XYZ file of C-alpha atoms in Angstrom:
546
model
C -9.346 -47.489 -56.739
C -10.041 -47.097 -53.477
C -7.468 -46.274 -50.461
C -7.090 -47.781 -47.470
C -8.287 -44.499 -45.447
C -11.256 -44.846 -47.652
C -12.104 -48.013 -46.900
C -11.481 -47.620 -43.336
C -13.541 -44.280 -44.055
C -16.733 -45.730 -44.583
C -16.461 -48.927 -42.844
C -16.550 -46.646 -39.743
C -19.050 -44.165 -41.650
C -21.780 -43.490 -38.391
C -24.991 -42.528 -40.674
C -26.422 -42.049 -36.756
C -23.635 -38.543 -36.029
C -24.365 -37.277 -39.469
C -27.952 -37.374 -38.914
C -28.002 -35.511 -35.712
C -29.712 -38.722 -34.631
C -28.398 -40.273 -31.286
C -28.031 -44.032 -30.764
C -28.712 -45.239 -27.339
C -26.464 -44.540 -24.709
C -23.184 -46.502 -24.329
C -23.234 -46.229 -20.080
C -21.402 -48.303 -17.975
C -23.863 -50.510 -15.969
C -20.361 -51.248 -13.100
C -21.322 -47.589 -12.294
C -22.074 -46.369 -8.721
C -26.011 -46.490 -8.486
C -25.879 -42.163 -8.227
C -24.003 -41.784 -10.810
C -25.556 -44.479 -13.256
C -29.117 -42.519 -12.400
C -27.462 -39.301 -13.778
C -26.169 -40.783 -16.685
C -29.287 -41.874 -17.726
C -31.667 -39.153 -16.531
C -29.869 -36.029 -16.649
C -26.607 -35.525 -17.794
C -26.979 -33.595 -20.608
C -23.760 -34.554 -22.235
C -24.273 -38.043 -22.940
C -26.524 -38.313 -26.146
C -29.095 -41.211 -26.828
C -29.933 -40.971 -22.371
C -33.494 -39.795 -21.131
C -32.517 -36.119 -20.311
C -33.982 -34.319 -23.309
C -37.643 -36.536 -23.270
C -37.623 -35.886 -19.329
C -37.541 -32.444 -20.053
C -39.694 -32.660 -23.000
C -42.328 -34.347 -20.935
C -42.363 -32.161 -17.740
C -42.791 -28.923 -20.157
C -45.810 -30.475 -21.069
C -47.188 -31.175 -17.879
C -46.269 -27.814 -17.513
C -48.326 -26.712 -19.891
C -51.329 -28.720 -19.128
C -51.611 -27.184 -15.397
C -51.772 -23.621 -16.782
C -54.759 -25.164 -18.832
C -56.218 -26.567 -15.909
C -55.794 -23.332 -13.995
C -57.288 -21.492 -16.776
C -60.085 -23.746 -16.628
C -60.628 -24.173 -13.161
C -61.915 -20.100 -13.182
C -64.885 -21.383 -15.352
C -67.424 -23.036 -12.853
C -69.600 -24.322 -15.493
C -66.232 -26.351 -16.635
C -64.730 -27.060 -12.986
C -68.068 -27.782 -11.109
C -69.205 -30.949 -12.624
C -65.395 -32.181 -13.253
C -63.539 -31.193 -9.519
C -62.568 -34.865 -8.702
C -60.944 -34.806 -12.109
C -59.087 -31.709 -11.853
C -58.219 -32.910 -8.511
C -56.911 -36.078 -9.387
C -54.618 -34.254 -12.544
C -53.195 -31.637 -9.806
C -52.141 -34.958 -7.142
C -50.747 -36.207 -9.874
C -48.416 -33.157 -11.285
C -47.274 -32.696 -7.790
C -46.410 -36.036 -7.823
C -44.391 -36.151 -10.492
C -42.638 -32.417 -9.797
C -42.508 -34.269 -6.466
C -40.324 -37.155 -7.295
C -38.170 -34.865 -9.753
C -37.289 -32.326 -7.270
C -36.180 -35.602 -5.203
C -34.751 -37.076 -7.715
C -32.829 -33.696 -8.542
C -31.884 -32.896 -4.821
C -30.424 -36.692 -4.665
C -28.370 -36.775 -7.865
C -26.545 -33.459 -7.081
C -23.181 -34.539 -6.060
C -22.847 -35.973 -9.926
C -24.379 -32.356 -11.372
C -20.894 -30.807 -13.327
C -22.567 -27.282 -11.476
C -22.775 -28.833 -7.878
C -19.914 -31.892 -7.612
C -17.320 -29.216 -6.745
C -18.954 -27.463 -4.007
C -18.710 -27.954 -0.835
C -21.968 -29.149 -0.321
C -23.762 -30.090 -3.350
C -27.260 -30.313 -2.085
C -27.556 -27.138 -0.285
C -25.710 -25.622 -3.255
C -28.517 -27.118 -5.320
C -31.180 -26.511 -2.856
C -30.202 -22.681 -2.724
C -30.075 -22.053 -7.079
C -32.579 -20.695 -9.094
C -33.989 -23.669 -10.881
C -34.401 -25.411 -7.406
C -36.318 -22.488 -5.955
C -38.510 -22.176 -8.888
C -38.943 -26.292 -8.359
C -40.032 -25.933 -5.360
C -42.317 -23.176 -5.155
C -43.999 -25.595 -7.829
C -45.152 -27.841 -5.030
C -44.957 -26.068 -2.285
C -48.722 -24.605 -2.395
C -50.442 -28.472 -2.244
C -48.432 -29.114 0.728
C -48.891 -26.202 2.102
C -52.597 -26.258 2.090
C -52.540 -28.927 4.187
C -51.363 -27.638 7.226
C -52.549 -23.892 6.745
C -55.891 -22.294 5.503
C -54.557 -20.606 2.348
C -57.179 -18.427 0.148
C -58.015 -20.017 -3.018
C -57.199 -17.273 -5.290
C -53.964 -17.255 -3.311
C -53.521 -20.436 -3.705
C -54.262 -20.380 -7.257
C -51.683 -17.669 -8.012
C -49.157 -20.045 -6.453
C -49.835 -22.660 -8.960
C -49.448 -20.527 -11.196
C -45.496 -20.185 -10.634
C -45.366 -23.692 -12.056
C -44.694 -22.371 -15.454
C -41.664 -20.841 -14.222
C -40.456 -24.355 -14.155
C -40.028 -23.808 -18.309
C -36.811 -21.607 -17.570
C -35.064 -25.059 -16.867
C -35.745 -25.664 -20.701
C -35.940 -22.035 -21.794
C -33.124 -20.935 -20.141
C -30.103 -22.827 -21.672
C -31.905 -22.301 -25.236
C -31.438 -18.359 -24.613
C -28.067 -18.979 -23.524
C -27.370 -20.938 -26.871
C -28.907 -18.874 -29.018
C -26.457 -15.778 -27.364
C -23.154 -17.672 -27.880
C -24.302 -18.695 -31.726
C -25.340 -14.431 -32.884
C -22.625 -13.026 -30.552
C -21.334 -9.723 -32.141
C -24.546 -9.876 -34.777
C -26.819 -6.918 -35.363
C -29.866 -7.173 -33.633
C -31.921 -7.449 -37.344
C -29.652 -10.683 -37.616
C -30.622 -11.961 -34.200
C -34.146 -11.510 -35.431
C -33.766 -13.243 -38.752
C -32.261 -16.249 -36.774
C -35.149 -16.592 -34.703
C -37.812 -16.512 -36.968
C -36.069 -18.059 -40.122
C -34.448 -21.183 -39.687
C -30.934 -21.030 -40.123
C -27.454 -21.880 -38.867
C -28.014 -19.155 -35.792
C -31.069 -20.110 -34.870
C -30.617 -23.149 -32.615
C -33.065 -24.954 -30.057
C -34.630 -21.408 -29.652
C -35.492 -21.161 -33.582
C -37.364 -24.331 -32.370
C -38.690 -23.734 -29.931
C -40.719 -20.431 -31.439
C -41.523 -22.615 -34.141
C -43.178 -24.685 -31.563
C -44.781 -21.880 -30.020
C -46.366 -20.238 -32.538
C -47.742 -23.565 -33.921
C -49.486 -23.979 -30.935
C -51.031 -20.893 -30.576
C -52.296 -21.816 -33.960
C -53.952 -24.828 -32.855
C -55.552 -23.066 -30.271
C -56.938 -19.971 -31.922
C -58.389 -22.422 -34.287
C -59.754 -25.255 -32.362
C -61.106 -21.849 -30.365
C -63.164 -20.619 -33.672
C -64.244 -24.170 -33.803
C -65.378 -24.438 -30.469
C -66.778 -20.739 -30.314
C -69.970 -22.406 -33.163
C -71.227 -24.669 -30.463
C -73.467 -22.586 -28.535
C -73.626 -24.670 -25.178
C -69.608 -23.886 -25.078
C -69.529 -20.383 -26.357
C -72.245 -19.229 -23.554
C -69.914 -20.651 -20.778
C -66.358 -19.487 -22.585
C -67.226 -16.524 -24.387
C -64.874 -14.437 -22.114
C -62.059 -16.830 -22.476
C -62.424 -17.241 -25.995
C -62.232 -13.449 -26.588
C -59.120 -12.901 -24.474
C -57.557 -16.012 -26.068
C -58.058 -14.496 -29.549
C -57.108 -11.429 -28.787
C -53.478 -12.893 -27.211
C -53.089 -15.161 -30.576
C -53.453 -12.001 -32.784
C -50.968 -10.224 -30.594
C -48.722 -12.979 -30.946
C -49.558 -13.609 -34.958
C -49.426 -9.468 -35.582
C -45.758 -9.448 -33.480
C -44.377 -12.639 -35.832
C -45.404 -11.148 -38.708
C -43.592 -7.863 -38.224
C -40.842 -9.947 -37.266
C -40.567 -11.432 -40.396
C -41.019 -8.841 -42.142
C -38.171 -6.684 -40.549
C -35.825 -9.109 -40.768
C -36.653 -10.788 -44.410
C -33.921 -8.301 -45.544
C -31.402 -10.903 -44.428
C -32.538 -13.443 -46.623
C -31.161 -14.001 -49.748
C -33.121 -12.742 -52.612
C -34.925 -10.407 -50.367
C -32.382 -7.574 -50.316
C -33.554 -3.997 -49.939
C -35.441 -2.487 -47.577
C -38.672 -1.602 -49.428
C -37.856 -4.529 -52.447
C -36.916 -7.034 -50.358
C -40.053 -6.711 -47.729
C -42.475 -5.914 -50.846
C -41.535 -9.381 -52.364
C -41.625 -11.118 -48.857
C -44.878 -9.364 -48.441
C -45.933 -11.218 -52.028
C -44.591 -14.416 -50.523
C -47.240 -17.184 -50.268
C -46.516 -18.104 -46.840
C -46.415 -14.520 -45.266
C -50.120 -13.542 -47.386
C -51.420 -16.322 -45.375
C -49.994 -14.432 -41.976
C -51.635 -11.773 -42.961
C -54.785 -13.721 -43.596
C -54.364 -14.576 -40.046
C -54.740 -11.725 -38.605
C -56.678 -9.324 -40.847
C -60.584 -10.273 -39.960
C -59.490 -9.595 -36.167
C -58.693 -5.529 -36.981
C -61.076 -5.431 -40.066
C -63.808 -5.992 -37.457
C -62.516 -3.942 -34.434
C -61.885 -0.706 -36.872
C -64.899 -1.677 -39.552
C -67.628 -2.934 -37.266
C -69.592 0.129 -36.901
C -69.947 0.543 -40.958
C -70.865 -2.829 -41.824
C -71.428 -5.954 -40.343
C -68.229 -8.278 -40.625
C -69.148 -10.729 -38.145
C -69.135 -13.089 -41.082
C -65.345 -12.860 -41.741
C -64.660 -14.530 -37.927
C -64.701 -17.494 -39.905
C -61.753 -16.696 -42.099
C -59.647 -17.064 -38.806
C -59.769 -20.834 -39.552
C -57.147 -19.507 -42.309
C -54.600 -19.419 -39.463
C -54.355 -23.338 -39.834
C -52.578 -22.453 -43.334
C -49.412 -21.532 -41.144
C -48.696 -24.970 -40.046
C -47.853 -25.588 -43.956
C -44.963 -23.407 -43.460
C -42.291 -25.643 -42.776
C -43.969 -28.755 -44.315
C -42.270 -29.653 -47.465
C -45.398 -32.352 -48.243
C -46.926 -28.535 -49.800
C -43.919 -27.595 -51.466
C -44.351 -31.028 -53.242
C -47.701 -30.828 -54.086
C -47.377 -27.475 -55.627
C -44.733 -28.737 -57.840
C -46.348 -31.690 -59.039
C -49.758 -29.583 -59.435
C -47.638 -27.601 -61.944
C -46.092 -30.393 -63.548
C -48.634 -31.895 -64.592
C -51.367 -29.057 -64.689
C -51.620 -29.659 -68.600
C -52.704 -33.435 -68.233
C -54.997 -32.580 -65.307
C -56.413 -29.604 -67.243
C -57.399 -31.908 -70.092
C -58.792 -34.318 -67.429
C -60.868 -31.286 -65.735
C -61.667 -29.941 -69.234
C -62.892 -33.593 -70.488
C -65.043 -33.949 -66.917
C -66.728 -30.339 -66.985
C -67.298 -31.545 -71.122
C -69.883 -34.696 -69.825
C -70.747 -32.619 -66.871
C -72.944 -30.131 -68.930
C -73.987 -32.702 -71.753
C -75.119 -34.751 -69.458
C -77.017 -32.139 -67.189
C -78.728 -31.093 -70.429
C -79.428 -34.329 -71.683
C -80.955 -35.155 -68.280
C -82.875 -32.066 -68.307
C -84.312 -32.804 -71.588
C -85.227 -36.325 -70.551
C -86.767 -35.685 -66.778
C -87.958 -32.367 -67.472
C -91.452 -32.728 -68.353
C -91.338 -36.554 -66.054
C -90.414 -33.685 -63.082
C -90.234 -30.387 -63.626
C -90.231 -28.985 -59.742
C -86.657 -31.392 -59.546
C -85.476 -31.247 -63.397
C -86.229 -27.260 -63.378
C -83.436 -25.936 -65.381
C -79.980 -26.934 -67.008
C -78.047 -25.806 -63.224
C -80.080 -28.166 -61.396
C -79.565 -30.819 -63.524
C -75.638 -29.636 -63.552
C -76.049 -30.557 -59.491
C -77.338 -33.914 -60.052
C -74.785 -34.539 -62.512
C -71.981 -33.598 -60.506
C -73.627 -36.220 -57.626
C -74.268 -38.815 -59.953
C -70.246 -38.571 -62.185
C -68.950 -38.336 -58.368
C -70.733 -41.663 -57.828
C -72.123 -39.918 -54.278
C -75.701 -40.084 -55.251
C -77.689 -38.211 -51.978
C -81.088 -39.252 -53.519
C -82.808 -36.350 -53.307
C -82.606 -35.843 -57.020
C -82.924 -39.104 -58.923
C -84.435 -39.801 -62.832
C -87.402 -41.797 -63.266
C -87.987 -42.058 -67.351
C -86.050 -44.868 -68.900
C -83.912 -42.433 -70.797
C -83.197 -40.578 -67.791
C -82.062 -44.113 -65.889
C -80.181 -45.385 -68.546
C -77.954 -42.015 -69.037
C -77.623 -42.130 -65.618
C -76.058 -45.478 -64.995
C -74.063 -44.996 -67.500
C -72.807 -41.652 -65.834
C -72.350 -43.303 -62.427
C -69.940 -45.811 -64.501
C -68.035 -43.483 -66.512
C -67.904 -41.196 -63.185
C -65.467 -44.454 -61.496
C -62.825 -43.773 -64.137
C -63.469 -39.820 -64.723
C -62.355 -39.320 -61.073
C -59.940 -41.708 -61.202
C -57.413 -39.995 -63.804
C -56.658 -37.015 -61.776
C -55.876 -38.637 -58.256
C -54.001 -41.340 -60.305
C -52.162 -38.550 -61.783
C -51.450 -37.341 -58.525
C -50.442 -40.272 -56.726
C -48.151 -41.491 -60.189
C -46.440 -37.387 -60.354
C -45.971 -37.598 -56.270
C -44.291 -40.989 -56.628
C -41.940 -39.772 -59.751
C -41.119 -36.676 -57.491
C -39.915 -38.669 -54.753
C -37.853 -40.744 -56.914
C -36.141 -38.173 -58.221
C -35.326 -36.458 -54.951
C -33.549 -39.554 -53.812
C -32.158 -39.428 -56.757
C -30.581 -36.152 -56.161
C -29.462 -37.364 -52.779
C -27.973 -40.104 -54.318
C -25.953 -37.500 -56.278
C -25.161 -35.562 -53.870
C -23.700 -38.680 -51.630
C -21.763 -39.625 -54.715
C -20.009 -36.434 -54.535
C -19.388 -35.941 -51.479
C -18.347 -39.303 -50.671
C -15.397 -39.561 -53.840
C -12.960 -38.099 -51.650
C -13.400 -39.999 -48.708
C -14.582 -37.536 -46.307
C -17.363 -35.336 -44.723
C -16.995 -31.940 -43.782
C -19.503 -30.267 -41.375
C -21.006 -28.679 -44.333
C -21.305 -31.827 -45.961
C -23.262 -33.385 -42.797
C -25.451 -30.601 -42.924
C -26.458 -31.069 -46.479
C -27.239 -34.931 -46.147
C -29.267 -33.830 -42.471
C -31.034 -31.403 -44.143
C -31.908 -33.609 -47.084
C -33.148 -36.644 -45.064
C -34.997 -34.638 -42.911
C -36.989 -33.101 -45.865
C -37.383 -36.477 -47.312
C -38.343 -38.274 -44.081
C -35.518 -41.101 -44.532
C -34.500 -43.336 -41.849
C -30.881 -44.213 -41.154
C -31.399 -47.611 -42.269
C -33.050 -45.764 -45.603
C -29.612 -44.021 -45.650
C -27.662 -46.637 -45.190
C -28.861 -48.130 -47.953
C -28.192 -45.376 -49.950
C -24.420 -45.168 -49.318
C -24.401 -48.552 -50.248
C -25.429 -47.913 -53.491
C -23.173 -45.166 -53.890
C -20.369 -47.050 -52.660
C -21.055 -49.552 -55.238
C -21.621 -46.951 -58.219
C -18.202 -45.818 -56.953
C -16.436 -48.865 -57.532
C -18.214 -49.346 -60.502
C -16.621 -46.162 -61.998
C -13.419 -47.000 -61.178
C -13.485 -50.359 -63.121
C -15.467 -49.257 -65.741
C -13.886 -45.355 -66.354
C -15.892 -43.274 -68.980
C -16.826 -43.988 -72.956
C -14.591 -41.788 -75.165
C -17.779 -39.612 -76.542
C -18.250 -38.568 -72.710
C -14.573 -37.718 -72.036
C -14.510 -35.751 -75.335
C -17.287 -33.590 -74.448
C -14.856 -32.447 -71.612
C -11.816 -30.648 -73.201
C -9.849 -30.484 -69.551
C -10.794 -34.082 -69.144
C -9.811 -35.022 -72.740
C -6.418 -33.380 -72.034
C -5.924 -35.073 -68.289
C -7.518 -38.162 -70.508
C -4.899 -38.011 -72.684
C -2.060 -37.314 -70.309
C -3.215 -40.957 -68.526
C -2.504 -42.300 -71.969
C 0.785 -41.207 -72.666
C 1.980 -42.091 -69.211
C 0.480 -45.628 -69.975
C 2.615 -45.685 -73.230
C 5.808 -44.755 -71.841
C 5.385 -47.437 -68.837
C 4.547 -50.230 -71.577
C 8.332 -48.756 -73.432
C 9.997 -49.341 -70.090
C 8.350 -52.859 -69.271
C 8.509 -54.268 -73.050
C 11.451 -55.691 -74.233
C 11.975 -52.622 -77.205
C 13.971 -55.176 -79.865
C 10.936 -57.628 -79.665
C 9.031 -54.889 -79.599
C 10.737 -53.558 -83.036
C 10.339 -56.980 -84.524
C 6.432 -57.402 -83.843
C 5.461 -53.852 -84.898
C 7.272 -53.911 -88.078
C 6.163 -57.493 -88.914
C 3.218 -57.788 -91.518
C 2.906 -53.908 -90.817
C 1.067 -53.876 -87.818
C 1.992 -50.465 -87.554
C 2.579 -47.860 -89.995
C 5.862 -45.779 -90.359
C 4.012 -42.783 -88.524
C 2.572 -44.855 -85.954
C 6.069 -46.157 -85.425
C 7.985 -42.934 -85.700
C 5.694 -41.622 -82.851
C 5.914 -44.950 -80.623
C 9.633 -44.172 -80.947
C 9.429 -40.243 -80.153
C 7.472 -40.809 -77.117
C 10.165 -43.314 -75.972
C 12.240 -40.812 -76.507
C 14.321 -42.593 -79.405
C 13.581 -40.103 -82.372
């Protein structure tokens, strides 16, 4: 049965903590109006308060000036949209504006300031307050002295400095987790996600799927003439930075694969990370760009620029939606196949019977077997462009009947899909539900144990309230097993827990001797033999009366 301290245990159970997931902030509102403004904007210690989206939101302001600065050296971009690009750099000084005052105001409550003898000029004097304020200091500036726009510009520019604030403490993190680590390990932790890696694991994960994005909405843009006559330059230079930064990760990972397990050995383990699915499509990545810088001058490659598009393959990296898919593609491969085989089957009778019907009706459309393969494929897929159509009454009839069989043709495979995906997902909560059931019998969660439920909610995109329910169920099954302990045939398959079984049973025996009243006892065994002599005998040995 359950204990007390298990009760209490999960009656106090915060599914929020083992998530990593913080609940909104429990702050005083009787606070000082200083210190209740800290609490809520910036103290980093208190989780569920604004500090980490404020951050979150700046760095992307951030980010969105050194676009417009980029930009803003393209006149064919700037020209026609200045008020715009004016309006977007009022408003980032604004808001760099009102958080440098905001900052200045709320350093007496700052755990690196409160102490000092004056917090503000303490405040006013550090690093991240210089770097804030060279931020804004060029629009104000402007306006009281005739500063050179490229000067000017360069100024700006400083803003991204303002990503130390963020960058900074990640480092520092990062540091204290891989002290006294080799510096192979250090790389493994920041390009494979592990216990070392921290918020700067993330945040390279972060980067390098944005460079991603744009190296490919780039290659997008770069097929729209209009935009590659006015951005060629910056397109080049752009590429050329994302396959510096692709070529670098990829040597990262494959130095420090080694300290993965399974990849040991320094030309095994890198050959079979090489193999890896994942790291073939970083090479894919970044192979056109040096095919066609060393290659050019023996044969046009221009054509492979496209292949860069591959690079959007690397976002699948950390998505476990693919891993899925790939296992349920193999699951069920054999039912699909039949479905493909059945579907290619009607694809060529059908082409040739509509090739032997249409063919002398329209023999410029109907010219071959192939052709008629097209239509069919247009016709099963019920997409029907038109610019192949029958016109014999043979030829209409087969096809309607195509277009109708098509519906349920197509059908079976994505219904085998969407049935497979739903059975996987079943039976991944399933194994969380297991895994909850074990690690909640005795009553407590370790760290590890945390981690392990995190990890597996995460990768199956449950809620806490999802996870709540969960335990629930658990708790349930739990008391459930305690009432109802296990059939014989599944104890016996278990020689220790026959034995431990069987130990249970004895002790029961000898506490029924000690509560009975043994002449009774005597009296109602012996009568109408409801036991036999060696029955007896060995009720009487394990009392201990043989």
């Amino acid at each position: 049965m359950h204990t007390p301290k298990q009760d209490k245990f999960l009656e106090d159970l915060d599914v929020h903590s083992i998530l990593g997931q913080d609940e909104e902030a429990n702050i005083d509102r009787n606070l000082p109006m200083r210190k209740w403004l800290y609490s809520w904007l910036l103290d980093p210690n208190i989780p569920g308060n604004f500090q980490k989206e404020l951050d979150k939101w700046i760095s992307y302001l951030i980010i969105g000036n050194l676009f417009s600065l980029m930009f803003e050296h393209v006149p064919a971009v700037y020209e026609p949209y200045r008020t715009w690009f004016e309006l977007f750099d009022i408003f980032s000084v604004a808001v760099f504006t009102i958080e440098y005052a905001l900052r200045l105001y709320l350093a007496p409550e700052d755990e690196e300031f409160k102490n000092r003898k004056n917090a503000r000029f303490s405040f006013v004097t550090s690093p991240f307050a210089i770097i804030d304020f060279l931020a804004v200091a060029p629009f104000y500036l402007k306006a009281f002295i005739p500063i050179d726009l490229r000067v000017l510009r360069f100024l700006r520019l400083l803003r991204i400095l303002k990503l130390f604030r963020v960058l900074i403490p990640a480092i520092a993190e990062f540091q204290e987790l891989n002290k006294g680590r080799t510096f192979r390990q250090k790389v493994h932790a920041l390009v494979f996600p592990s216990n070392y890696g921290g918020t700067m694991q993330h945040i390279f994960e972060v980067f390098i799927g944005v460079w991603v994005i744009l190296s490919v909405m780039a290659v997008i843009l770069e097929s729209v003439k209009s935009i590659n006559y006015v951005l060629h330059l910056q397109f080049v230079i752009l590429d050329a930075v994302a396959v510096a930064i692709f070529t670098v990760e990829y040597f990262m990972r494959m130095y420090a694969c080694v300290e993965e397990p399974g990849y040991k050995g320094a030309f095994l383990g890198r050959f079979k990370q090489a193999k890896n699915p994942s790291t073939f499509i970083d090479f894919l990545a970044i192979l056109p760009f040096f095919l066609e810088v060393f290659l050019h001058h023996l044969i046009d490659l221009r054509f492979l620029r496209v292949f860069r598009l591959a690079r959007l393959l690397k976002l699948t990296r950390g998505s476990d939606a693919t891993a899925v898919l790939v296992k349920v593609v193999v699951r069920e491969w054999p039912v699909m196949g039949a479905a493909t085989f059945i579907m290619m089957l009607l694809l060529v009778l059908t082409a040739s019977l509509g090739y032997l019907f249409e063919y002398d009706a329209q023999p410029e459309k109907f010219e071959n077997i192939p052709t008629s393969i097209y239509w069919a494929v247009i016709t099963l897929a019920s997409v029907g462009y038109g610019d192949i159509s029958p016109v014999t009454p043979m030829g209409r009839a087969m096809t309607s009947v195509l277009a109708l069989l098509g519906i349920g043709i197509f059908a079976i495979p994505a219904a085998l899909l969407a049935s497979a995906f739903s059975d996987e997902l079943v039976k991944e909560r399933d194994q969380l539900k297991a895994n909850l059931f074990a690690i909640l019998k005795d009553g407590h969660i370790s760290e590890s144990e945390a981690a392990i439920i995190r990890a597996e909610a995460k990768r199956l995109h449950l809620t806490v309230e999802e996870v709540n329910k969960l335990i629930e169920v658990v708790i349930k099954e739990h008391e459930l097993e305690e009432r109802n302990p296990l059939p014989i045939h599944k104890i016996a398959e278990n020689p220790a827990l026959a034995v431990e079984h069987y130990k249970v049973l004895l002790g029961q025996i000898r506490q029924l001797g000690v509560q009975v009243d043994a002449t009774q006892f005597d009296q109602a065994a012996q009568q109408g033999e409801r036991l036999t002599a060696n029955e007896f005998a060995l009720w009487q040995k394990i009392q201990g009366k043989a």
